[in-house]
Short mmCIF file of C-alpha atoms in Angstrom, two decimals:
data_model
loop_
_atom_site.label_atom_id
_atom_site.label_comp_id
_atom_site.label_asym_id
_atom_site.label_seq_id
_atom_site.Cartn_x
_atom_site.Cartn_y
_atom_site.Cartn_z
CA UNK F 14 11.32 14.76 -8.21
CA UNK F 15 8.62 12.19 -8.60
CA UNK F 16 4.96 12.80 -7.84
CA UNK F 17 3.45 9.78 -6.10
CA UNK F 18 -0.22 9.28 -5.37
CA UNK F 19 -0.78 7.36 -2.16
CA UNK F 20 -3.85 5.92 -0.42
CA UNK F 21 -4.47 4.58 3.06
CA UNK F 22 -5.82 1.02 3.26
CA UNK F 23 -9.27 0.92 4.85
CA UNK F 24 -10.11 4.55 4.06
CA UNK F 25 -12.10 4.85 0.85
CA UNK F 26 -11.12 7.83 -1.26
CA UNK F 27 -8.04 8.71 0.78
CA UNK F 28 -5.76 9.54 -2.17
CA UNK F 29 -3.12 12.20 -1.56
CA UNK F 30 0.03 13.38 -3.32
CA UNK F 31 3.63 13.19 -2.13
CA UNK F 32 6.53 14.78 -4.02
CA UNK F 33 9.93 13.23 -3.36
CA UNK F 34 13.22 12.63 -5.17
CA UNK F 35 13.24 9.11 -6.62
CA UNK F 36 16.79 8.62 -5.28
CA UNK F 37 15.42 8.93 -1.72
CA UNK F 38 14.80 5.80 0.35
CA UNK F 39 11.64 3.93 1.30
CA UNK F 40 12.22 5.26 4.83
CA UNK F 41 12.23 8.86 3.52
CA UNK F 42 8.98 8.13 1.66
CA UNK F 43 7.41 6.91 4.92
CA UNK F 44 8.40 10.21 6.56
CA UNK F 45 6.96 12.22 3.65
CA UNK F 46 3.71 10.22 3.78
CA UNK F 47 3.47 10.73 7.54
CA UNK F 48 4.00 14.49 7.11
CA UNK F 49 1.35 14.69 4.38
CA UNK F 50 -1.22 12.59 6.27
CA UNK F 51 -0.48 13.48 9.89
CA UNK F 52 -4.16 13.98 10.72
CA UNK F 53 -4.94 10.45 9.52
CA UNK F 54 -1.84 8.56 10.66
CA UNK F 55 -0.99 8.98 14.32
CA UNK F 56 1.85 6.43 14.44
CA UNK F 57 5.56 6.93 13.81
CA UNK F 58 6.57 6.99 10.16
CA UNK F 59 8.74 3.90 10.65
CA UNK F 60 5.62 1.88 11.60
CA UNK F 61 3.83 2.47 8.29
CA UNK F 62 3.77 -0.44 5.86
CA UNK F 63 4.01 0.59 2.21
CA UNK F 64 2.96 -1.44 -0.81
CA UNK F 65 3.75 -0.83 -4.46
CA UNK F 66 0.19 -0.39 -5.76
CA UNK F 67 0.79 -2.48 -8.88
CA UNK F 68 -1.20 -5.66 -9.32
CA UNK F 69 0.39 -9.07 -9.86
CA UNK F 70 3.30 -8.52 -7.48
CA UNK F 71 4.45 -5.35 -9.19
CA UNK F 72 4.20 -6.66 -12.75
CA UNK F 73 0.61 -5.64 -13.51
CA UNK F 74 -1.37 -2.43 -13.82
CA UNK F 75 -1.44 0.32 -11.21
CA UNK F 76 -4.43 0.51 -8.90
CA UNK F 77 -6.56 3.53 -9.76
CA UNK F 78 -8.33 6.28 -7.86
CA UNK F 79 -11.58 4.52 -8.79
CA UNK F 80 -10.33 1.36 -7.05
CA UNK F 81 -9.48 3.39 -3.94
CA UNK F 82 -12.82 5.24 -3.92
CA UNK F 83 -14.55 1.87 -3.98
CA UNK F 84 -12.47 0.95 -0.94
CA UNK F 85 -9.16 -0.83 -0.61
CA UNK F 86 -9.12 -3.60 1.97
CA UNK F 87 -6.54 -6.01 3.28
CA UNK F 88 -7.46 -8.57 0.61
CA UNK F 89 -6.50 -6.02 -2.03
CA UNK F 90 -2.90 -6.05 -0.80
CA UNK F 91 -2.44 -9.80 -1.20
CA UNK F 92 -0.84 -9.57 -4.65
CA UNK F 93 1.03 -6.32 -4.04
CA UNK F 94 4.75 -5.96 -3.32
CA UNK F 95 5.59 -4.92 0.24
CA UNK F 96 8.19 -2.13 0.28
CA UNK F 97 9.99 -3.39 3.37
CA UNK F 98 13.65 -2.44 2.75
CA UNK F 99 13.98 0.93 4.49
CA UNK F 100 17.20 1.90 2.71
CA UNK F 101 16.08 0.92 -0.78
CA UNK F 102 16.04 3.87 -3.21
CA UNK F 103 12.59 4.50 -4.68
CA UNK F 104 14.00 4.26 -8.21
CA UNK F 105 14.94 0.62 -7.50
CA UNK F 106 11.57 -0.47 -6.10
CA UNK F 107 9.31 0.55 -8.99
CA UNK F 108 8.81 4.21 -8.07
CA UNK F 109 11.17 6.01 -10.42
CA UNK F 110 10.05 8.93 -12.55
CA UNK F 111 9.92 6.54 -15.52
CA UNK F 112 8.00 3.86 -13.61
CA UNK F 113 5.20 6.21 -12.56
CA UNK F 114 5.03 8.35 -15.71
CA UNK F 115 1.43 8.60 -16.91
CA UNK F 116 -0.15 11.11 -19.26
CA UNK F 117 -3.49 11.97 -17.68
CA UNK F 118 -6.33 12.64 -20.11
CA UNK F 119 -9.83 14.04 -19.57
CA UNK F 120 -11.14 10.52 -20.07
CA UNK F 121 -8.88 9.22 -17.27
CA UNK F 122 -10.15 11.93 -14.94
CA UNK F 123 -13.82 11.22 -15.78
CA UNK F 124 -13.35 7.46 -15.44
CA UNK F 125 -11.24 7.75 -12.28
CA UNK F 126 -8.43 5.73 -13.86
CA UNK F 127 -5.60 7.98 -12.70
CA UNK F 128 -3.04 5.65 -11.06
CA UNK F 129 -2.31 5.28 -7.36
CA UNK F 130 1.32 4.32 -6.73
CA UNK F 131 1.58 3.47 -3.03
CA UNK F 132 -0.85 1.86 -0.58
CA UNK F 133 -0.22 2.74 3.05
CA UNK F 134 -1.07 0.31 5.85
CA UNK F 135 -1.39 2.00 9.23
CA UNK F 136 -0.79 -0.11 12.39
CA UNK F 137 -3.60 -0.94 14.83
CA UNK F 138 -5.18 2.11 16.41
CA UNK F 139 -3.06 4.59 14.46
CA UNK F 140 -5.58 5.69 11.85
CA UNK F 141 -8.34 4.16 9.80
CA UNK F 142 -10.62 1.55 11.29
CA UNK F 143 -8.77 -0.40 13.97
CA UNK F 144 -10.59 -3.63 13.17
CA UNK F 145 -9.88 -3.30 9.46
CA UNK F 146 -6.26 -2.39 10.13
CA UNK F 147 -5.66 -5.29 12.50
CA UNK F 148 -7.29 -7.73 10.09
CA UNK F 149 -5.13 -6.28 7.31
CA UNK F 150 -1.96 -6.64 9.35
CA UNK F 151 -2.80 -10.24 10.23
CA UNK F 152 -3.46 -11.12 6.59
CA UNK F 153 -0.24 -9.45 5.43
CA UNK F 154 1.77 -11.40 8.00
CA UNK F 155 0.13 -14.65 6.87
CA UNK F 156 0.78 -13.89 3.20
CA UNK F 157 4.38 -12.93 3.99
CA UNK F 158 4.88 -16.18 5.92
CA UNK F 159 3.43 -18.27 3.08
CA UNK F 160 5.13 -16.55 0.17
CA UNK F 161 8.45 -15.32 1.50
CA UNK F 162 9.15 -17.64 4.39
CA UNK F 163 7.42 -20.62 2.74
CA UNK F 164 5.67 -21.45 6.01
CA UNK F 165 2.15 -22.71 6.25
CA UNK F 166 0.03 -22.92 9.32
CA UNK F 167 -2.53 -25.64 9.74
CA UNK F 168 -5.42 -25.79 12.15
CA UNK F 169 -7.41 -28.81 13.21
CA UNK F 170 -11.04 -28.82 12.22
CA UNK F 171 -13.48 -27.61 14.82
CA UNK F 172 -15.96 -30.26 13.66
CA UNK F 173 -16.23 -33.22 16.00
CA UNK F 174 -17.26 -36.71 15.01
CA UNK F 175 -20.20 -37.93 17.03
#
């Protein structure tokens, strides 16, 4: 069993704990998160978007409870890895017992530097602020298109020449 600390994007201080076997899938984690946060997330578990809460695309430091208390917005997910393969075992996507192992000290507790492992993005109108969630979803789709699909969108300037 692995103990994961999760937070909902757009809801400052929304850290909660989920215990799950690290051989379980991303889909099973979504179900566990939904069960643990049912009052906050009113959508189906399959509609949740999960992010590995490690900076630099999964290669950097974990986000902390202090970061979450200060508020996590859509821009904070731009360099995080989207956990979008439903059947992927947690131990293969950076959420194994070894990956999340952290010895908490009194100093960590006082400073609020206890790690958060998963950021949860809730779809429009299914928890959190709808405007924040929709803006977050839009930004994630744009980032995904630019980084994964290598697509860029261009818009003409709204400035006219007179």
